[in-house]
Tab-separated table of N, CA and C in Angstrom:
chain	number	residue	atom	x	y	z
I	683	MET	N	-20.177	21.087	-33.807
I	683	MET	CA	-21.490	20.603	-34.169
I	683	MET	C	-22.379	20.572	-32.925
I	684	THR	N	-23.554	21.153	-33.012
I	684	THR	CA	-24.475	21.148	-31.873
I	684	THR	C	-25.499	20.044	-32.050
I	685	ALA	N	-25.826	19.430	-30.948
I	685	ALA	CA	-26.810	18.347	-30.988
I	685	ALA	C	-28.213	18.928	-31.106
I	686	LEU	N	-29.049	18.260	-31.874
I	686	LEU	CA	-30.441	18.679	-31.981
I	686	LEU	C	-31.173	18.311	-30.705
I	687	PRO	N	-32.130	19.133	-30.276
I	687	PRO	CA	-32.868	18.793	-29.060
I	687	PRO	C	-33.665	17.501	-29.242
I	688	ILE	N	-33.699	16.717	-28.189
I	688	ILE	CA	-34.460	15.470	-28.233
I	688	ILE	C	-35.930	15.803	-28.001
I	689	ARG	N	-36.759	15.316	-28.858
I	689	ARG	CA	-38.201	15.552	-28.715
I	689	ARG	C	-38.818	14.383	-27.981
I	690	HIS	N	-39.681	14.714	-27.071
I	690	HIS	CA	-40.419	13.683	-26.343
I	690	HIS	C	-41.879	13.776	-26.748
I	691	PRO	N	-42.542	12.642	-26.886
I	691	PRO	CA	-43.969	12.708	-27.224
I	691	PRO	C	-44.759	13.370	-26.090
I	692	VAL	N	-45.748	14.141	-26.477
I	692	VAL	CA	-46.635	14.796	-25.513
I	692	VAL	C	-48.004	14.150	-25.634
I	693	ARG	N	-48.523	13.649	-24.533
I	693	ARG	CA	-49.851	13.030	-24.532
I	693	ARG	C	-50.882	14.117	-24.265
I	694	ILE	N	-51.870	14.202	-25.145
I	694	ILE	CA	-52.875	15.264	-25.101
I	694	ILE	C	-54.266	14.664	-24.987
I	695	LEU	N	-55.053	15.214	-24.066
I	695	LEU	CA	-56.461	14.846	-23.907
I	695	LEU	C	-57.325	15.945	-24.512
I	696	GLY	N	-58.169	15.581	-25.470
I	696	GLY	CA	-59.139	16.508	-26.032
I	696	GLY	C	-60.512	16.176	-25.465
I	697	ILE	N	-61.291	17.206	-25.135
I	697	ILE	CA	-62.610	17.002	-24.532
I	697	ILE	C	-63.652	17.810	-25.291
I	698	ASP	N	-64.757	17.126	-25.632
I	698	ASP	CA	-65.927	17.770	-26.239
I	698	ASP	C	-67.045	17.687	-25.208
I	699	PRO	N	-67.265	18.771	-24.424
I	699	PRO	CA	-68.207	18.691	-23.316
I	699	PRO	C	-69.670	18.634	-23.753
I	700	GLY	N	-70.459	17.892	-22.988
I	700	GLY	CA	-71.894	17.801	-23.204
I	700	GLY	C	-72.541	17.168	-21.993
I	701	LEU	N	-73.785	17.472	-21.740
I	701	LEU	CA	-74.492	16.908	-20.586
I	701	LEU	C	-74.933	15.469	-20.822
I	702	ARG	N	-75.325	15.149	-22.042
I	702	ARG	CA	-75.735	13.772	-22.348
I	702	ARG	C	-74.536	12.876	-22.641
I	703	ARG	N	-73.563	13.452	-23.337
I	703	ARG	CA	-72.385	12.680	-23.727
I	703	ARG	C	-71.201	13.648	-23.809
I	704	THR	N	-70.184	13.413	-23.000
I	704	THR	CA	-68.946	14.188	-23.067
I	704	THR	C	-67.897	13.317	-23.753
I	705	GLY	N	-67.484	13.755	-24.937
I	705	GLY	CA	-66.492	12.995	-25.686
I	705	GLY	C	-65.091	13.284	-25.190
I	706	TRP	N	-64.241	12.271	-25.277
I	706	TRP	CA	-62.829	12.443	-24.932
I	706	TRP	C	-61.974	11.682	-25.937
I	707	GLY	N	-60.789	12.218	-26.174
I	707	GLY	CA	-59.857	11.569	-27.091
I	707	GLY	C	-58.438	11.849	-26.647
I	708	VAL	N	-57.595	10.830	-26.692
I	708	VAL	CA	-56.201	10.960	-26.283
I	708	VAL	C	-55.303	10.637	-27.477
I	709	ILE	N	-54.367	11.540	-27.723
I	709	ILE	CA	-53.371	11.341	-28.778
I	709	ILE	C	-51.988	11.633	-28.204
I	710	GLU	N	-50.974	11.209	-28.940
I	710	GLU	CA	-49.600	11.613	-28.632
I	710	GLU	C	-49.093	12.394	-29.820
I	711	ALA	N	-48.423	13.508	-29.516
I	711	ALA	CA	-47.837	14.350	-30.552
I	711	ALA	C	-46.334	14.424	-30.334
I	712	GLU	N	-45.601	14.172	-31.399
I	712	GLU	CA	-44.149	14.310	-31.370
I	712	GLU	C	-43.768	15.063	-32.627
I	713	GLY	N	-43.514	16.352	-32.465
I	713	GLY	CA	-43.323	17.204	-33.640
I	713	GLY	C	-44.628	17.255	-34.414
I	714	ASN	N	-44.577	16.924	-35.700
I	714	ASN	CA	-45.786	16.904	-36.528
I	714	ASN	C	-46.455	15.534	-36.558
I	715	ARG	N	-45.853	14.551	-35.924
I	715	ARG	CA	-46.377	13.183	-35.938
I	715	ARG	C	-47.441	13.024	-34.850
I	716	LEU	N	-48.605	12.531	-35.249
I	716	LEU	CA	-49.712	12.297	-34.317
I	716	LEU	C	-50.001	10.803	-34.242
I	717	VAL	N	-50.211	10.310	-33.023
I	717	VAL	CA	-50.511	8.897	-32.818
I	717	VAL	C	-51.773	8.784	-31.973
I	718	TYR	N	-52.710	7.991	-32.445
I	718	TYR	CA	-53.947	7.728	-31.715
I	718	TYR	C	-53.644	6.852	-30.499
I	719	VAL	N	-54.235	7.205	-29.347
I	719	VAL	CA	-54.091	6.401	-28.124
I	719	VAL	C	-55.432	5.765	-27.761
I	720	ALA	N	-56.465	6.584	-27.560
I	720	ALA	CA	-57.782	6.073	-27.156
I	720	ALA	C	-58.824	7.176	-27.295
I	721	CYS	N	-60.097	6.760	-27.306
I	721	CYS	CA	-61.190	7.737	-27.300
I	721	CYS	C	-62.444	7.061	-26.787
I	722	GLY	N	-63.415	7.869	-26.436
I	722	GLY	CA	-64.684	7.348	-25.959
I	722	GLY	C	-65.552	8.498	-25.486
I	723	SER	N	-66.525	8.183	-24.664
I	723	SER	CA	-67.384	9.222	-24.120
I	723	SER	C	-67.868	8.839	-22.733
I	724	VAL	N	-68.160	9.856	-21.963
I	724	VAL	CA	-68.757	9.692	-20.642
I	724	VAL	C	-70.236	9.978	-20.825
I	725	GLU	N	-71.078	9.007	-20.471
I	725	GLU	CA	-72.511	9.152	-20.685
I	725	GLU	C	-73.272	8.941	-19.377
I	726	PRO	N	-73.599	10.040	-18.686
I	726	PRO	CA	-74.383	9.904	-17.455
I	726	PRO	C	-75.750	9.285	-17.751
I	727	PRO	N	-76.267	8.458	-16.842
I	727	PRO	CA	-77.599	7.872	-17.068
I	727	PRO	C	-78.669	8.956	-17.246
I	728	GLU	N	-79.585	8.701	-18.163
I	728	GLU	CA	-80.685	9.643	-18.418
I	728	GLU	C	-81.536	9.799	-17.163
I	729	GLY	N	-82.102	10.966	-16.994
I	729	GLY	CA	-83.037	11.193	-15.899
I	729	GLY	C	-82.404	11.617	-14.584
I	730	LEU	N	-81.087	11.660	-14.525
I	730	LEU	CA	-80.434	12.112	-13.297
I	730	LEU	C	-80.589	13.621	-13.156
I	731	PRO	N	-80.636	14.109	-11.928
I	731	PRO	CA	-80.629	15.566	-11.757
I	731	PRO	C	-79.301	16.143	-12.281
I	732	LEU	N	-79.302	17.423	-12.600
I	732	LEU	CA	-78.137	18.073	-13.187
I	732	LEU	C	-76.886	17.854	-12.352
I	733	SER	N	-76.974	18.014	-11.051
I	733	SER	CA	-75.788	17.867	-10.205
I	733	SER	C	-75.202	16.459	-10.295
I	734	SER	N	-76.036	15.458	-10.378
I	734	SER	CA	-75.559	14.079	-10.495
I	734	SER	C	-74.939	13.808	-11.861
I	735	ARG	N	-75.497	14.437	-12.903
I	735	ARG	CA	-74.909	14.289	-14.243
I	735	ARG	C	-73.519	14.920	-14.285
I	736	LEU	N	-73.396	16.111	-13.655
I	736	LEU	CA	-72.096	16.777	-13.616
I	736	LEU	C	-71.082	15.938	-12.844
I	737	LEU	N	-71.513	15.327	-11.754
I	737	LEU	CA	-70.636	14.461	-10.971
I	737	LEU	C	-70.193	13.250	-11.805
I	738	ALA	N	-71.116	12.663	-12.539
I	738	ALA	CA	-70.783	11.512	-13.385
I	738	ALA	C	-69.764	11.903	-14.461
I	739	ILE	N	-69.915	13.095	-15.037
I	739	ILE	CA	-68.955	13.579	-16.032
I	739	ILE	C	-67.582	13.729	-15.386
I	740	HIS	N	-67.555	14.334	-14.202
I	740	HIS	CA	-66.284	14.525	-13.507
I	740	HIS	C	-65.619	13.180	-13.194
I	741	GLU	N	-66.383	12.248	-12.671
I	741	GLU	CA	-65.819	10.940	-12.321
I	741	GLU	C	-65.318	10.197	-13.560
I	742	GLY	N	-66.068	10.283	-14.658
I	742	GLY	CA	-65.653	9.632	-15.892
I	742	GLY	C	-64.359	10.218	-16.434
I	743	LEU	N	-64.271	11.561	-16.446
I	743	LEU	CA	-63.046	12.206	-16.932
I	743	LEU	C	-61.869	11.933	-15.994
I	744	ALA	N	-62.135	11.902	-14.692
I	744	ALA	CA	-61.060	11.592	-13.731
I	744	ALA	C	-60.510	10.188	-13.992
I	745	SER	N	-61.381	9.260	-14.334
I	745	SER	CA	-60.942	7.903	-14.662
I	745	SER	C	-60.070	7.897	-15.917
I	746	VAL	N	-60.479	8.647	-16.933
I	746	VAL	CA	-59.691	8.754	-18.166
I	746	VAL	C	-58.330	9.377	-17.861
I	747	LEU	N	-58.324	10.424	-17.065
I	747	LEU	CA	-57.074	11.096	-16.705
I	747	LEU	C	-56.140	10.164	-15.931
I	748	SER	N	-56.689	9.399	-15.008
I	748	SER	CA	-55.876	8.459	-14.225
I	748	SER	C	-55.301	7.362	-15.112
I	749	HIS	N	-56.113	6.854	-16.007
I	749	HIS	CA	-55.703	5.725	-16.842
I	749	HIS	C	-54.708	6.123	-17.930
I	750	HIS	N	-54.955	7.253	-18.612
I	750	HIS	CA	-54.139	7.631	-19.769
I	750	HIS	C	-53.045	8.641	-19.457
I	751	GLN	N	-53.123	9.297	-18.321
I	751	GLN	CA	-52.111	10.242	-17.836
I	751	GLN	C	-51.620	11.230	-18.894
I	752	PRO	N	-52.536	12.049	-19.418
I	752	PRO	CA	-52.103	13.066	-20.381
I	752	PRO	C	-51.271	14.149	-19.701
I	753	MET	N	-50.461	14.832	-20.496
I	753	MET	CA	-49.640	15.938	-19.992
I	753	MET	C	-50.315	17.281	-20.223
I	754	GLU	N	-51.183	17.333	-21.235
I	754	GLU	CA	-51.881	18.564	-21.583
I	754	GLU	C	-53.320	18.212	-21.950
I	755	ALA	N	-54.190	19.210	-21.848
I	755	ALA	CA	-55.600	18.986	-22.178
I	755	ALA	C	-56.149	20.195	-22.938
I	756	ALA	N	-57.188	19.939	-23.704
I	756	ALA	CA	-57.862	21.000	-24.450
I	756	ALA	C	-59.357	20.721	-24.470
I	757	VAL	N	-60.132	21.781	-24.396
I	757	VAL	CA	-61.588	21.697	-24.354
I	757	VAL	C	-62.166	22.600	-25.430
I	758	GLU	N	-63.233	22.101	-26.069
I	758	GLU	CA	-63.917	22.937	-27.056
I	758	GLU	C	-64.755	23.982	-26.334
I	759	GLN	N	-64.698	25.218	-26.816
I	759	GLN	CA	-65.494	26.292	-26.240
I	759	GLN	C	-66.960	26.098	-26.592
I	760	THR	N	-67.816	26.644	-25.757
I	760	THR	CA	-69.255	26.579	-25.988
I	760	THR	C	-69.676	27.737	-26.866
I	761	PHE	N	-70.502	27.452	-27.858
I	761	PHE	CA	-71.059	28.542	-28.638
I	761	PHE	C	-72.436	28.860	-28.063
I	762	VAL	N	-72.804	30.128	-28.116
I	762	VAL	CA	-74.077	30.570	-27.564
I	762	VAL	C	-75.150	30.373	-28.620
I	763	ASN	N	-76.244	29.695	-28.215
I	763	ASN	CA	-77.346	29.521	-29.153
I	763	ASN	C	-78.576	30.263	-28.637
I	764	LYS	N	-79.697	30.090	-29.296
I	764	LYS	CA	-80.897	30.849	-28.940
I	764	LYS	C	-81.482	30.445	-27.599
I	765	ASP	N	-81.261	29.213	-27.169
I	765	ASP	CA	-81.792	28.727	-25.899
I	765	ASP	C	-80.788	29.000	-24.790
I	766	GLY	N	-81.015	30.084	-24.067
I	766	GLY	CA	-80.102	30.507	-23.011
I	766	GLY	C	-79.938	29.487	-21.906
I	767	VAL	N	-81.014	28.809	-21.520
I	767	VAL	CA	-80.945	27.805	-20.451
I	767	VAL	C	-80.062	26.635	-20.884
I	768	ALA	N	-80.237	26.178	-22.116
I	768	ALA	CA	-79.411	25.070	-22.622
I	768	ALA	C	-77.940	25.475	-22.692
I	769	THR	N	-77.675	26.726	-23.091
I	769	THR	CA	-76.306	27.207	-23.173
I	769	THR	C	-75.670	27.243	-21.783
I	770	LEU	N	-76.422	27.700	-20.791
I	770	LEU	CA	-75.897	27.743	-19.420
I	770	LEU	C	-75.601	26.334	-18.891
I	771	LYS	N	-76.490	25.383	-19.166
I	771	LYS	CA	-76.265	24.003	-18.713
I	771	LYS	C	-75.046	23.403	-19.402
I	772	LEU	N	-74.892	23.655	-20.685
I	772	LEU	CA	-73.720	23.169	-21.408
I	772	LEU	C	-72.451	23.809	-20.835
I	773	GLY	N	-72.560	25.066	-20.463
I	773	GLY	CA	-71.431	25.763	-19.834
I	773	GLY	C	-71.018	25.106	-18.531
I	774	GLN	N	-71.990	24.571	-17.796
I	774	GLN	CA	-71.658	23.876	-16.555
I	774	GLN	C	-70.904	22.579	-16.852
I	775	ALA	N	-71.310	21.857	-17.883
I	775	ALA	CA	-70.594	20.638	-18.280
I	775	ALA	C	-69.181	21.002	-18.727
I	776	ARG	N	-69.048	22.107	-19.417
I	776	ARG	CA	-67.743	22.564	-19.870
I	776	ARG	C	-66.865	22.935	-18.672
I	777	GLY	N	-67.466	23.540	-17.652
I	777	GLY	CA	-66.724	23.868	-16.436
I	777	GLY	C	-66.164	22.615	-15.773
I	778	VAL	N	-66.972	21.565	-15.696
I	778	VAL	CA	-66.508	20.295	-15.139
I	778	VAL	C	-65.403	19.716	-16.005
I	779	ALA	N	-65.552	19.828	-17.334
I	779	ALA	CA	-64.541	19.307	-18.263
I	779	ALA	C	-63.210	20.046	-18.108
I	780	MET	N	-63.249	21.293	-17.705
I	780	MET	CA	-62.015	22.051	-17.468
I	780	MET	C	-61.457	21.779	-16.067
I	781	LEU	N	-62.355	21.549	-15.123
I	781	LEU	CA	-61.949	21.306	-13.738
I	781	LEU	C	-61.210	19.976	-13.579
I	782	ALA	N	-61.683	18.938	-14.223
I	782	ALA	CA	-61.090	17.603	-14.040
I	782	ALA	C	-59.596	17.594	-14.350
I	783	PRO	N	-59.145	18.055	-15.529
I	783	PRO	CA	-57.698	18.079	-15.770
I	783	PRO	C	-56.957	19.021	-14.820
I	784	ALA	N	-57.586	20.163	-14.507
I	784	ALA	CA	-56.940	21.117	-13.598
I	784	ALA	C	-56.673	20.487	-12.234
I	785	MET	N	-57.579	19.623	-11.794
I	785	MET	CA	-57.381	18.937	-10.501
I	785	MET	C	-56.211	17.952	-10.552
I	786	PHE	N	-55.807	17.559	-11.756
I	786	PHE	CA	-54.640	16.690	-11.932
I	786	PHE	C	-53.375	17.507	-12.225
I	787	GLY	N	-53.497	18.838	-12.112
I	787	GLY	CA	-52.350	19.713	-12.353
I	787	GLY	C	-52.034	19.932	-13.821
I	788	ILE	N	-53.019	19.699	-14.679
I	788	ILE	CA	-52.814	19.809	-16.126
I	788	ILE	C	-53.410	21.132	-16.625
I	789	THR	N	-52.619	21.863	-17.393
I	789	THR	CA	-53.091	23.100	-18.009
I	789	THR	C	-54.128	22.763	-19.083
I	790	VAL	N	-55.182	23.563	-19.153
I	790	VAL	CA	-56.265	23.309	-20.104
I	790	VAL	C	-56.353	24.469	-21.102
I	791	ALA	N	-56.218	24.155	-22.376
I	791	ALA	CA	-56.376	25.145	-23.443
I	791	ALA	C	-57.815	25.092	-23.945
I	792	GLU	N	-58.259	26.177	-24.560
I	792	GLU	CA	-59.623	26.250	-25.087
I	792	GLU	C	-59.573	26.633	-26.564
I	793	TYR	N	-60.434	25.987	-27.338
I	793	TYR	CA	-60.485	26.263	-28.773
I	793	TYR	C	-61.935	26.406	-29.214
I	794	ALA	N	-62.180	27.408	-30.054
I	794	ALA	CA	-63.512	27.641	-30.608
I	794	ALA	C	-63.838	26.528	-31.608
I	795	PRO	N	-65.112	26.155	-31.720
I	795	PRO	CA	-65.497	25.104	-32.672
I	795	PRO	C	-65.007	25.375	-34.101
I	796	ASN	N	-65.090	26.617	-34.556
I	796	ASN	CA	-64.642	26.938	-35.922
I	796	ASN	C	-63.133	26.768	-36.073
I	797	GLN	N	-62.370	27.051	-35.000
I	797	GLN	CA	-60.924	26.866	-35.057
I	797	GLN	C	-60.581	25.378	-35.146
I	798	VAL	N	-61.331	24.549	-34.422
I	798	VAL	CA	-61.113	23.103	-34.479
I	798	VAL	C	-61.378	22.602	-35.896
I	799	LYS	N	-62.501	23.004	-36.472
I	799	LYS	CA	-62.851	22.571	-37.830
I	799	LYS	C	-61.837	23.052	-38.850
I	800	LYS	N	-61.412	24.296	-38.715
I	800	LYS	CA	-60.443	24.847	-39.669
I	800	LYS	C	-59.107	24.134	-39.552
I	801	THR	N	-58.686	23.797	-38.334
I	801	THR	CA	-57.410	23.109	-38.152
I	801	THR	C	-57.453	21.705	-38.733
I	802	VAL	N	-58.529	20.981	-38.476
I	802	VAL	CA	-58.600	19.572	-38.892
I	802	VAL	C	-58.987	19.426	-40.357
I	803	VAL	N	-59.946	20.212	-40.810
I	803	VAL	CA	-60.481	20.048	-42.170
I	803	VAL	C	-59.956	21.105	-43.134
I	804	GLY	N	-59.667	22.294	-42.624
I	804	GLY	CA	-59.228	23.384	-43.484
I	804	GLY	C	-60.316	24.395	-43.738
I	805	ALA	N	-61.519	24.137	-43.207
I	805	ALA	CA	-62.653	25.057	-43.364
I	805	ALA	C	-63.367	25.185	-42.026
I	806	GLY	N	-63.648	26.425	-41.610
I	806	GLY	CA	-64.258	26.677	-40.310
I	806	GLY	C	-65.705	26.263	-40.178
I	807	HIS	N	-66.346	25.919	-41.289
I	807	HIS	CA	-67.754	25.509	-41.234
I	807	HIS	C	-67.930	24.089	-41.755
I	808	ALA	N	-66.933	23.241	-41.476
I	808	ALA	CA	-67.000	21.847	-41.916
I	808	ALA	C	-68.063	21.097	-41.124
I	809	ASP	N	-68.607	20.038	-41.734
I	809	ASP	CA	-69.600	19.233	-41.019
I	809	ASP	C	-68.925	18.009	-40.389
I	810	LYS	N	-69.704	17.257	-39.622
I	810	LYS	CA	-69.170	16.101	-38.890
I	810	LYS	C	-68.616	15.026	-39.825
I	811	ASN	N	-69.204	14.860	-40.997
I	811	ASN	CA	-68.697	13.875	-41.958
I	811	ASN	C	-67.300	14.246	-42.446
I	812	GLN	N	-67.074	15.534	-42.703
I	812	GLN	CA	-65.762	15.984	-43.148
I	812	GLN	C	-64.717	15.771	-42.052
I	813	ILE	N	-65.101	15.997	-40.797
I	813	ILE	CA	-64.191	15.764	-39.679
I	813	ILE	C	-63.844	14.282	-39.597
I	814	ALA	N	-64.839	13.422	-39.750
I	814	ALA	CA	-64.609	11.978	-39.686
I	814	ALA	C	-63.644	11.517	-40.776
I	815	VAL	N	-63.781	12.062	-41.986
I	815	VAL	CA	-62.893	11.698	-43.093
I	815	VAL	C	-61.455	12.120	-42.772
I	816	MET	N	-61.279	13.330	-42.264
I	816	MET	CA	-59.934	13.810	-41.950
I	816	MET	C	-59.329	13.049	-40.773
I	817	LEU	N	-60.152	12.641	-39.815
I	817	LEU	CA	-59.633	11.851	-38.698
I	817	LEU	C	-59.044	10.537	-39.204
I	818	LYS	N	-59.691	9.921	-40.189
I	818	LYS	CA	-59.183	8.666	-40.759
I	818	LYS	C	-57.815	8.874	-41.413
I	819	ILE	N	-57.600	10.062	-41.949
I	819	ILE	CA	-56.316	10.370	-42.586
I	819	ILE	C	-55.257	10.705	-41.534
I	820	LEU	N	-55.633	11.542	-40.572
I	820	LEU	CA	-54.671	11.995	-39.558
I	820	LEU	C	-54.382	10.939	-38.496
I	821	LEU	N	-55.402	10.150	-38.148
I	821	LEU	CA	-55.273	9.113	-37.111
I	821	LEU	C	-55.873	7.822	-37.656
I	822	PRO	N	-55.169	7.121	-38.541
I	822	PRO	CA	-55.766	5.963	-39.218
I	822	PRO	C	-56.223	4.841	-38.291
I	823	LYS	N	-55.652	4.717	-37.106
I	823	LYS	CA	-56.039	3.640	-36.197
I	823	LYS	C	-57.257	3.997	-35.340
I	824	ALA	N	-57.688	5.250	-35.393
I	824	ALA	CA	-58.825	5.698	-34.579
I	824	ALA	C	-60.138	5.185	-35.149
I	825	GLU	N	-60.982	4.680	-34.256
I	825	GLU	CA	-62.341	4.240	-34.606
I	825	GLU	C	-63.296	4.846	-33.580
I	826	PRO	N	-63.547	6.160	-33.652
I	826	PRO	CA	-64.394	6.795	-32.639
I	826	PRO	C	-65.791	6.167	-32.605
I	827	PRO	N	-66.273	5.779	-31.395
I	827	PRO	CA	-67.587	5.157	-31.276
I	827	PRO	C	-68.754	6.132	-31.404
I	828	SER	N	-68.467	7.435	-31.350
I	828	SER	CA	-69.533	8.441	-31.447
I	828	SER	C	-68.974	9.715	-32.050
I	829	ALA	N	-69.872	10.593	-32.479
I	829	ALA	CA	-69.463	11.895	-33.012
I	829	ALA	C	-68.767	12.713	-31.931
I	830	ASP	N	-69.176	12.536	-30.668
I	830	ASP	CA	-68.563	13.286	-29.575
I	830	ASP	C	-67.114	12.865	-29.369
I	831	ALA	N	-66.833	11.571	-29.463
I	831	ALA	CA	-65.459	11.081	-29.345
I	831	ALA	C	-64.627	11.594	-30.525
I	832	ALA	N	-65.208	11.604	-31.722
I	832	ALA	CA	-64.511	12.132	-32.902
I	832	ALA	C	-64.205	13.613	-32.714
I	833	ASP	N	-65.173	14.368	-32.218
I	833	ASP	CA	-64.949	15.799	-31.972
I	833	ASP	C	-63.847	16.011	-30.937
I	834	ALA	N	-63.801	15.164	-29.912
I	834	ALA	CA	-62.764	15.279	-28.879
I	834	ALA	C	-61.380	15.012	-29.474
I	835	LEU	N	-61.279	14.034	-30.374
I	835	LEU	CA	-60.011	13.784	-31.050
I	835	LEU	C	-59.612	15.002	-31.895
I	836	ALA	N	-60.596	15.630	-32.532
I	836	ALA	CA	-60.325	16.833	-33.325
I	836	ALA	C	-59.814	17.964	-32.440
I	837	VAL	N	-60.353	18.078	-31.229
I	837	VAL	CA	-59.877	19.093	-30.271
I	837	VAL	C	-58.434	18.798	-29.890
I	838	ALA	N	-58.113	17.537	-29.641
I	838	ALA	CA	-56.746	17.155	-29.293
I	838	ALA	C	-55.782	17.459	-30.436
I	839	ILE	N	-56.189	17.173	-31.671
I	839	ILE	CA	-55.364	17.475	-32.845
I	839	ILE	C	-55.134	18.978	-32.950
I	840	THR	N	-56.183	19.748	-32.727
I	840	THR	CA	-56.067	21.206	-32.772
I	840	THR	C	-55.048	21.679	-31.755
I	841	HIS	N	-55.121	21.133	-30.553
I	841	HIS	CA	-54.150	21.536	-29.528
I	841	HIS	C	-52.733	21.133	-29.933
I	842	ALA	N	-52.571	19.967	-30.515
I	842	ALA	CA	-51.239	19.534	-30.952
I	842	ALA	C	-50.646	20.534	-31.947
I	843	HIS	N	-51.491	21.097	-32.811
I	843	HIS	CA	-51.011	22.040	-33.823
I	843	HIS	C	-50.819	23.450	-33.279
I	844	HIS	N	-51.532	23.798	-32.221
I	844	HIS	CA	-51.490	25.175	-31.708
I	844	HIS	C	-50.874	25.294	-30.325
I	845	ARG	N	-50.353	24.211	-29.756
I	845	ARG	CA	-49.896	24.216	-28.366
I	845	ARG	C	-48.731	25.162	-28.123
I	846	GLN	N	-47.851	25.321	-29.080
I	846	GLN	CA	-46.719	26.225	-28.875
I	846	GLN	C	-47.188	27.667	-28.745
I	847	SER	N	-48.130	28.077	-29.597
I	847	SER	CA	-48.629	29.450	-29.500
I	847	SER	C	-49.493	29.631	-28.263
I	848	ALA	N	-50.199	28.584	-27.838
I	848	ALA	CA	-50.989	28.666	-26.592
I	848	ALA	C	-50.062	28.821	-25.390
I	849	ALA	N	-48.953	28.084	-25.371
I	849	ALA	CA	-47.996	28.177	-24.261
I	849	ALA	C	-47.361	29.558	-24.235
I	850	LEU	N	-47.069	30.101	-25.404
I	850	LEU	CA	-46.468	31.423	-25.476
I	850	LEU	C	-47.424	32.487	-24.954
I	851	ARG	N	-48.728	32.364	-25.297
I	851	ARG	CA	-49.723	33.314	-24.784
I	851	ARG	C	-49.784	33.276	-23.273
I	852	LEU	N	-49.768	32.076	-22.687
I	852	LEU	CA	-49.806	31.945	-21.230
I	852	LEU	C	-48.552	32.537	-20.606
I	853	LYS	N	-47.418	32.372	-21.241
I	853	LYS	CA	-46.157	32.909	-20.725
I	853	LYS	C	-46.190	34.428	-20.738
I	854	VAL	N	-46.713	35.012	-21.810
I	854	VAL	CA	-46.797	36.467	-21.928
I	854	VAL	C	-47.714	37.032	-20.847
I	855	VAL	N	-48.811	36.346	-20.572
I	855	VAL	CA	-49.756	36.804	-19.554
I	855	VAL	C	-49.181	36.616	-18.157
I	856	GLY	N	-48.209	35.729	-18.025
I	856	GLY	CA	-47.582	35.515	-16.721
I	856	GLY	C	-48.151	34.358	-15.949
I	857	ILE	N	-48.759	33.385	-16.637
I	857	ILE	CA	-49.322	32.210	-15.957
I	857	ILE	C	-48.312	31.105	-15.995
């Protein structure tokens, strides 16, 4: 008789990047079981220059990383909209959101917004209300204070469901 492998919970940080509010959510995944840990958002003061806002996002995420000590992280990809300047600025916030976990030695996965919605709700064009309803089912103890925190939890859930295939892709590429 062979012993079954012991599963250890994996703590995952999900990040929904934004310049005004960067959402974050931490869950633990053990097999198919998901447990809510914490969520919130980093909100740089209004009126700061871009560089100071990016620094505030980095410091806020570094604090979350230090406090919750996730093993893996995932970030929502930026979609391109009609305003190129806004897209570039959001891309800078996303870069900071990817840099913070990397500085802690944590691999960062990326997921498209439609993939997050499809994983959590079952439809790639779900709205924020549908995500909130599914979060209550998947993480009953979660009470996200903002839509950004809810989106970050959805990113973490997506990573929990797709992490094995993401790890395999990185292995094939040789990372």
